[in-house]
Short mmCIF file of C-alpha atoms in Angstrom, two decimals:
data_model
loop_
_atom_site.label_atom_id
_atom_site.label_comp_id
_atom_site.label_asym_id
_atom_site.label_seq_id
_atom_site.Cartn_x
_atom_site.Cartn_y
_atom_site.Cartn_z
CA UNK A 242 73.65 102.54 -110.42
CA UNK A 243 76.39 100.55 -112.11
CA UNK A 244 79.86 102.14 -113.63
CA UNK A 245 80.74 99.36 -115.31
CA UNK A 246 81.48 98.59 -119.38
CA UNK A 247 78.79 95.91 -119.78
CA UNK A 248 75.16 97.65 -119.34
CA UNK A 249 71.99 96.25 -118.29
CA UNK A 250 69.38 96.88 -120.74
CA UNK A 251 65.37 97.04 -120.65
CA UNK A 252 63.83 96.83 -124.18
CA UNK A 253 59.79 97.16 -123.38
CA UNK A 254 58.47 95.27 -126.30
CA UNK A 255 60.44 95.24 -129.51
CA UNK A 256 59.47 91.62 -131.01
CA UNK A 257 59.29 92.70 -134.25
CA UNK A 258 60.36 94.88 -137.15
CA UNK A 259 62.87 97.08 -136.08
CA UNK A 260 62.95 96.56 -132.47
CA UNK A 261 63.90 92.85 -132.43
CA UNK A 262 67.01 94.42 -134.83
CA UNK A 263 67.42 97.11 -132.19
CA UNK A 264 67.94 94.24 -129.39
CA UNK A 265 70.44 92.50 -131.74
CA UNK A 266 72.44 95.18 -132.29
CA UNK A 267 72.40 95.29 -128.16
CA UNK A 268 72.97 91.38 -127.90
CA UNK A 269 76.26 91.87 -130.68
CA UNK A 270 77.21 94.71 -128.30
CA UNK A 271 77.71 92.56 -125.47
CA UNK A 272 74.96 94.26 -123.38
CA UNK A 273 72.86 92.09 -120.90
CA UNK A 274 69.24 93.08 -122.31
CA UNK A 275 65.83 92.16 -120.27
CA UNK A 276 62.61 92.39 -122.84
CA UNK A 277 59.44 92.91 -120.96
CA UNK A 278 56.17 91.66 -122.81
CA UNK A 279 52.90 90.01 -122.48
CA UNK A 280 54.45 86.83 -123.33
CA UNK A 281 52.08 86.55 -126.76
CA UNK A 282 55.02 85.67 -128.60
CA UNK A 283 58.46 84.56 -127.86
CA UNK A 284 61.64 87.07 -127.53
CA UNK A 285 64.81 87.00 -129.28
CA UNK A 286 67.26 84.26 -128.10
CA UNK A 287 70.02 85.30 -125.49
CA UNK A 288 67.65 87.78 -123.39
CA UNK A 289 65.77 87.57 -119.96
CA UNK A 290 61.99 87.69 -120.24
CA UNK A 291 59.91 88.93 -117.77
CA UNK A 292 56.50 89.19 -118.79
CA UNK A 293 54.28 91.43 -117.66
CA UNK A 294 51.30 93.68 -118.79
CA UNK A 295 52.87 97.54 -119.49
CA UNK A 296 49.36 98.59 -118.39
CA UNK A 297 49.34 97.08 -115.39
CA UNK A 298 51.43 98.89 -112.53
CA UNK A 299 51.49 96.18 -110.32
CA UNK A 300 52.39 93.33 -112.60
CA UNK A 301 55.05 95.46 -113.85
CA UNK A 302 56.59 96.08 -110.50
CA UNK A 303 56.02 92.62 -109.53
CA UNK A 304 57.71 91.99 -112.80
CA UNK A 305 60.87 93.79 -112.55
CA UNK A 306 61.30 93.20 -108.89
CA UNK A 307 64.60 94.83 -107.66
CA UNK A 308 66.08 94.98 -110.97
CA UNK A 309 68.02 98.10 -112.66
CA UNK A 310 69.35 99.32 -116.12
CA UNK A 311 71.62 101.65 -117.24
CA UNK A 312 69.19 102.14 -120.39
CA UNK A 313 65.55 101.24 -120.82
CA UNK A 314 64.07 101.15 -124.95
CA UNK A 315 60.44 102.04 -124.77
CA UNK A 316 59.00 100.34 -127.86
CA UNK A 317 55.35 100.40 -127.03
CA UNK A 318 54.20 103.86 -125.39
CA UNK A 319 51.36 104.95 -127.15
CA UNK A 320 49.33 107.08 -124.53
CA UNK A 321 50.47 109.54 -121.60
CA UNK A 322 48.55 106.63 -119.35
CA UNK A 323 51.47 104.16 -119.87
CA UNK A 324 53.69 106.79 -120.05
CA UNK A 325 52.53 107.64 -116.65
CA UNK A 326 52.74 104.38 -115.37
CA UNK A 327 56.22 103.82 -116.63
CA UNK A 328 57.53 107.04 -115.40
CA UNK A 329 56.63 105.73 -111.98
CA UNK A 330 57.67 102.41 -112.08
CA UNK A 331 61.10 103.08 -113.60
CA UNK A 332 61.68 106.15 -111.29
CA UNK A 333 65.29 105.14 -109.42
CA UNK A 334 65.74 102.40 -111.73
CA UNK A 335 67.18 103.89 -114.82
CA UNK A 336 69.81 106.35 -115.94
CA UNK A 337 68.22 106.85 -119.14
CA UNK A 338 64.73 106.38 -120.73
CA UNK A 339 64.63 105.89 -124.72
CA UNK A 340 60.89 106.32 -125.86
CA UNK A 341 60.17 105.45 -129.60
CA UNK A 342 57.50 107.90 -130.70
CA UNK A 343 56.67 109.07 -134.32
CA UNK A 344 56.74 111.66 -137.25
CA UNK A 345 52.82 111.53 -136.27
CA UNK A 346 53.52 113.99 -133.35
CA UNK A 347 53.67 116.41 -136.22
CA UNK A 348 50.33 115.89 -137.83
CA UNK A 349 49.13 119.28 -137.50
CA UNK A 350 51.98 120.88 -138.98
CA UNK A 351 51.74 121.63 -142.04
CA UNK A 352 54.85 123.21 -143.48
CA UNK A 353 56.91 124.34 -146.74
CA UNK A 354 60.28 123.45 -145.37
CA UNK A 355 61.28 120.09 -142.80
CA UNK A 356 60.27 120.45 -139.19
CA UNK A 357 61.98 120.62 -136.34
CA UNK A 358 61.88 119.72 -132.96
CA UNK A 359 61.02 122.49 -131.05
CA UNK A 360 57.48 122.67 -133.59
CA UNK A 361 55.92 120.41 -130.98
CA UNK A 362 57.83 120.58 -127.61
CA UNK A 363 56.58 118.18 -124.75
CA UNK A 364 57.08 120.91 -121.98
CA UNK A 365 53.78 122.89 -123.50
CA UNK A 366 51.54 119.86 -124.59
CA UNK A 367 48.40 119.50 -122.58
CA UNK A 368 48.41 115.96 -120.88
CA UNK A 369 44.80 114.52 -120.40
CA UNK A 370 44.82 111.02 -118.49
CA UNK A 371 40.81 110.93 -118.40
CA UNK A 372 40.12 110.33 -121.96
CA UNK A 373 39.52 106.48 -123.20
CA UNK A 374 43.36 105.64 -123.56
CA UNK A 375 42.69 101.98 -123.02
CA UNK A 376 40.15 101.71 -126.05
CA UNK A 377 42.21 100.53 -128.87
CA UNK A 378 39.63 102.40 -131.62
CA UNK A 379 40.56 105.76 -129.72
CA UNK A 380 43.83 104.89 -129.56
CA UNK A 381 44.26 104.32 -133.02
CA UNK A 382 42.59 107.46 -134.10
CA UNK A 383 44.43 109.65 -132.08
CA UNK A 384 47.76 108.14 -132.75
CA UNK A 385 49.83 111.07 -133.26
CA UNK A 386 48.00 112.63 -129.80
CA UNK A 387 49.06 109.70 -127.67
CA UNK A 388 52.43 109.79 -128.32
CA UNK A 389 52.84 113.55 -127.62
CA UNK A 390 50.96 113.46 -124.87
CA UNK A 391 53.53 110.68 -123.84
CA UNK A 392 56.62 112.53 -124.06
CA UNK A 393 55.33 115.18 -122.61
CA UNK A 394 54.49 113.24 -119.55
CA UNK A 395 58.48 111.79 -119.79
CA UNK A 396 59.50 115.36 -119.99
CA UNK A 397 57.05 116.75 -117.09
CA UNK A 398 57.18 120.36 -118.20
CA UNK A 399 53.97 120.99 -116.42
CA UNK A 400 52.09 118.69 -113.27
CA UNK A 401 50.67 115.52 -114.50
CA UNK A 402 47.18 114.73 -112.56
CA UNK A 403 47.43 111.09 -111.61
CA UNK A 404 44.38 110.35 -109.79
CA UNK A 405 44.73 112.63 -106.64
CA UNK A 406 48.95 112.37 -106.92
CA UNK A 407 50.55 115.64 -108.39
CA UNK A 408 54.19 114.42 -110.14
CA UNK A 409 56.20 116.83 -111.60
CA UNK A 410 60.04 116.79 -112.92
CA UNK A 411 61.52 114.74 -115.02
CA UNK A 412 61.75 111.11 -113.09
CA UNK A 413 64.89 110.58 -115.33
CA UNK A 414 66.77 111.52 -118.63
CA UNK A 415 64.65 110.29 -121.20
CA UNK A 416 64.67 111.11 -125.15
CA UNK A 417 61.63 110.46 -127.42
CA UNK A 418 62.86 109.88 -131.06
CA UNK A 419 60.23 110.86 -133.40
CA UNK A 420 60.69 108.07 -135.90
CA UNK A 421 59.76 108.46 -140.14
CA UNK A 422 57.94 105.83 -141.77
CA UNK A 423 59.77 103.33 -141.78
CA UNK A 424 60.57 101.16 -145.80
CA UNK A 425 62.71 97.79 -145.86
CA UNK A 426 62.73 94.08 -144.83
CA UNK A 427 61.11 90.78 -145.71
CA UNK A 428 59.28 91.42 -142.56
CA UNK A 429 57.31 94.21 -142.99
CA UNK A 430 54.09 93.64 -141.57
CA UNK A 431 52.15 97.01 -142.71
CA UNK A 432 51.15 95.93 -146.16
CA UNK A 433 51.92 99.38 -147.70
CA UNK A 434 54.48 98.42 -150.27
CA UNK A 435 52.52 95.46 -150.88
CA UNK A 436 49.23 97.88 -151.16
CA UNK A 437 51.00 99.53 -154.30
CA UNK A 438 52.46 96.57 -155.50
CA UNK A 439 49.34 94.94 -156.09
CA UNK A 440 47.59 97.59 -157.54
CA UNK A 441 50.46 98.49 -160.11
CA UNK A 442 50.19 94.54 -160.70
CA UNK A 443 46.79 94.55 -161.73
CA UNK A 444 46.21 97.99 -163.41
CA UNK A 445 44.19 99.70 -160.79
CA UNK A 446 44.26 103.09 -159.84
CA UNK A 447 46.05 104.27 -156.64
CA UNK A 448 44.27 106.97 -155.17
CA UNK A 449 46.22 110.00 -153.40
CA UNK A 450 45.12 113.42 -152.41
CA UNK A 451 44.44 115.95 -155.01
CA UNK A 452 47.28 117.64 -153.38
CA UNK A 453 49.97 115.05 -152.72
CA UNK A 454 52.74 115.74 -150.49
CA UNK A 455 56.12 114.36 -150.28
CA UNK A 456 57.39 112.65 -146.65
CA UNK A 457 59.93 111.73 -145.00
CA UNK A 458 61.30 108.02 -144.59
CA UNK A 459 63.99 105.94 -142.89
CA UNK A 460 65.17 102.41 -143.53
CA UNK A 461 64.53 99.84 -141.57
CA UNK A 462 68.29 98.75 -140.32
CA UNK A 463 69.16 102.15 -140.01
CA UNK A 464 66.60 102.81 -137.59
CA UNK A 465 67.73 100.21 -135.35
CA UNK A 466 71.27 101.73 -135.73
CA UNK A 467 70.49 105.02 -134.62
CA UNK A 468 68.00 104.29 -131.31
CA UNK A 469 71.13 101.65 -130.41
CA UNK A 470 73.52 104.91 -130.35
CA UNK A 471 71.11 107.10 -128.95
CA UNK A 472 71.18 104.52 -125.68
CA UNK A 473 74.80 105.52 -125.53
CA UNK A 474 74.57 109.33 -125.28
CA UNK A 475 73.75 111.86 -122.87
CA UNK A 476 71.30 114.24 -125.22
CA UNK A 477 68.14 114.56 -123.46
CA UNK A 478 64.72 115.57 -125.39
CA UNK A 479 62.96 114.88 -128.45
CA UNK A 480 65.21 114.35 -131.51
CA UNK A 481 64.18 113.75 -135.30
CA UNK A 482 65.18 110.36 -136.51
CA UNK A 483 64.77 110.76 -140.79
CA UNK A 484 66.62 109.80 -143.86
CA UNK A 485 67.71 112.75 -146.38
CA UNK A 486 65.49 113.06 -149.14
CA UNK A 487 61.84 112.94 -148.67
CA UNK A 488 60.06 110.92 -150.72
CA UNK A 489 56.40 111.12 -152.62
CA UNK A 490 54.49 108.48 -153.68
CA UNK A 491 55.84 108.24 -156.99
CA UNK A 492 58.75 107.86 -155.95
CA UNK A 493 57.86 104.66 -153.96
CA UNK A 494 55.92 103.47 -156.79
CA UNK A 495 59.11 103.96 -159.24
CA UNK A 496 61.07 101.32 -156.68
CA UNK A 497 58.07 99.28 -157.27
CA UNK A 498 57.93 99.83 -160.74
CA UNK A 499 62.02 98.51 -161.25
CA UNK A 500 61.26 95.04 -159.10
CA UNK A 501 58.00 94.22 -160.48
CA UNK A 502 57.71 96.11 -163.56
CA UNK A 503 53.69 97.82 -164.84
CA UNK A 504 53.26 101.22 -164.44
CA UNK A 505 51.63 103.04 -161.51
CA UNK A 506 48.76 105.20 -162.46
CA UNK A 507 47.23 107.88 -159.84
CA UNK A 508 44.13 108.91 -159.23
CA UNK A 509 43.51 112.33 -157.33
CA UNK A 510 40.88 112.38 -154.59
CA UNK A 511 39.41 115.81 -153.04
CA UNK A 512 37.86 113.55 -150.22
CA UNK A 513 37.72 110.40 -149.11
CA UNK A 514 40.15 107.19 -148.11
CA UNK A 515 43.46 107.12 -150.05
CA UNK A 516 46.33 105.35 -150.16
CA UNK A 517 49.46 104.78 -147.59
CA UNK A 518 52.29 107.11 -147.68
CA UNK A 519 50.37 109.25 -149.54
CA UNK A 520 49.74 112.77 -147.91
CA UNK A 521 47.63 115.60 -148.01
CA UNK A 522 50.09 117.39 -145.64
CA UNK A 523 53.47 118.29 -145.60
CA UNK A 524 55.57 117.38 -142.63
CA UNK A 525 58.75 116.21 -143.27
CA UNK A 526 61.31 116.45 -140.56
CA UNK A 527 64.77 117.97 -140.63
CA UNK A 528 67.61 115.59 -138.87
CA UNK A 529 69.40 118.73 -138.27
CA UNK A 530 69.62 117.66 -134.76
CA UNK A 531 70.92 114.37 -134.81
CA UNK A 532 73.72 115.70 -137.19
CA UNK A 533 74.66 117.97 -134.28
CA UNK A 534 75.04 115.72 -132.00
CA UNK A 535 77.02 112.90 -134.49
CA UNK A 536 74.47 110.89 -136.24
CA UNK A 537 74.15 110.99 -139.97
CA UNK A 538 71.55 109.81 -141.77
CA UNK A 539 72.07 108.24 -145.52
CA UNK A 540 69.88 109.93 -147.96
CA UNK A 541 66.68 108.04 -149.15
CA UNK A 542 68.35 107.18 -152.53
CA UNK A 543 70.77 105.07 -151.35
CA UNK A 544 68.24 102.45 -150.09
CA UNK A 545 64.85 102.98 -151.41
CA UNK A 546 65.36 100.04 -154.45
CA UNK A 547 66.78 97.82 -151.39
CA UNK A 548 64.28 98.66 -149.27
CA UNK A 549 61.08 98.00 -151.95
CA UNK A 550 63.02 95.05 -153.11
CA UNK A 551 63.58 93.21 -149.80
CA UNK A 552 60.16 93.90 -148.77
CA UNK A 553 58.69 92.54 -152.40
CA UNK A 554 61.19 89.62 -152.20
CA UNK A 555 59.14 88.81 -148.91
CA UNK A 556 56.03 89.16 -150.69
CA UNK A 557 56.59 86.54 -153.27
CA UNK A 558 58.02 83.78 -150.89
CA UNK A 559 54.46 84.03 -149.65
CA UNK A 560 53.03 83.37 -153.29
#
């Protein structure tokens, strides 16, 4: 591999919302960055293309050819299938693998003070490469389940069945930052702050659990700041990627509230659908971690009103 101050830089997706940030921040950095896609939509200016189907190992190899990075930014692993496929592929080509997983890994942990890391650890999750991975309905249902079972395959703690292969070890350094929900940006495509928005707008009721629990959240820019200096380190492993200060969904609706003005009013469901970043759970993470090793998060309250606001400012361009 290369010792040399410019790197060479795989982003794997990352044409939108924070991961098109993320390869600017790589682009200002003077890094040579390579974004592999489908080719659906176009990449960010400045970048080499290669298109190719993530799914598919031999159009990925075919893709890549001979080529190496320093860093690879997985944006789009959502099942230990591609995970699998990627840990092969990238095997001898990379000195570090960045996978962007989820707060979601921590769905059945329910708990009275912020998680950390080690309350789901990839070396002791159970990979399964039979069940549907490549039906999107599955995949989306078992959201939080395909990205564990992801890192764990990165991290290789036990064999992974791949067909009739046996792999196990780690094919290279990887970290898996388990990212918040993410607030901020006139392109936020989720809807959620638009969700509340509209319902504050026209008097309706927002329906939460009867037992509504706060969360944990990170800004949009900030994200993109932190997986950008995680490239440059030498931490291995999962690490918590969180503002200070979880939030509840009053607290969202107060931001709301100050840009738009109406009042929010909740109504408390024992069962059935309710709304976005509302929980019945508790799971908030603690960034203990990433203080350790040098990042610091801002705390929620210095951005949420930005955050709402940019995202509402959006919002009424479209009107």
């Amino acid at each position: 591999m290369r010792d040399i101050q410019v790197r060479d830089i795989c982003v794997i997706g990352g044409n939108r919302y924070f991961g098109k940030r993320l390869i600017d921040r790589l682009l200002n950095s003077g890094d040579r960055v390579t974004v592999i896609n489908r080719g659906s939509s176009p990449p960010p200016a400045g970048v080499t293309h290669l298109v190719a189907d993530r799914d598919d190992e031999e159009s990925l190899r075919a893709a890549l050819g001979s080529r190496t990075f320093d860093v690879v930014f997985d944006q789009v692993c959502y099942t230990p299938r591609q995970a699998d496929i990627a840990r092969r592929v990238f095997a001898g080509r990379t000195r570090r693998y960045v996978m962007t997983s989820t707060v979601e890994v921590y769905e059945y942990e329910h708990s009275a003070t912020p998680v950390r890391e080690h309350a789901v650890d990839p070396l002791t999750v159970a990979v399964d490469l039979t069940l549907p991975w490549d039906d999107a309905n599955f995949r989306e249902e078992h959201y939080g389940e395909g990205k564990r079972q992801a890192e764990a395959v990165f991290a290789a703690g036990s064999a992974v069945q791949a067909g009739s292969a046996v792999q196990a070890g780690p094919a290279f350094p990887y970290v898996s930052v388990r990212v918040a929900h993410v607030l901020g940006g006139d392109d936020d495509f989720t809807g959620r702050v638009d969700h509340y928005a509209e319902r504050i707008e026209a008097g309706e009721p927002i329906a939460v659990p009867a037992a509504n629990q706060p969360a944990t959240y990170v800004h949009v820019e900030e994200i993109a700041d932190f997986l950008a200096w995680v490239g440059g380190q030498e931490f291995n492993g999962p690490v918590n990627a969180n503002a200070y200060g979880p939030l509840t969904t009053a607290d969202i609706c107060a931001a709301i509230e100050h840009e738009i003005g109406g009042r929010a009013e909740f109504l408390p469901v024992e069962v059935g659908e309710v709304s976005p970043f509302s929980f019945s759970r508790s799971y908030g993470m603690d960034n203990a971690r990433a203080a350790e090793l040098g990042y610091v998060f801002r705390h929620s309250s210095e951005w949420l009103r930005q955050a709402v606001a940019q995202t509402l400012a959006a919002r009424k361009q479209v009107r």
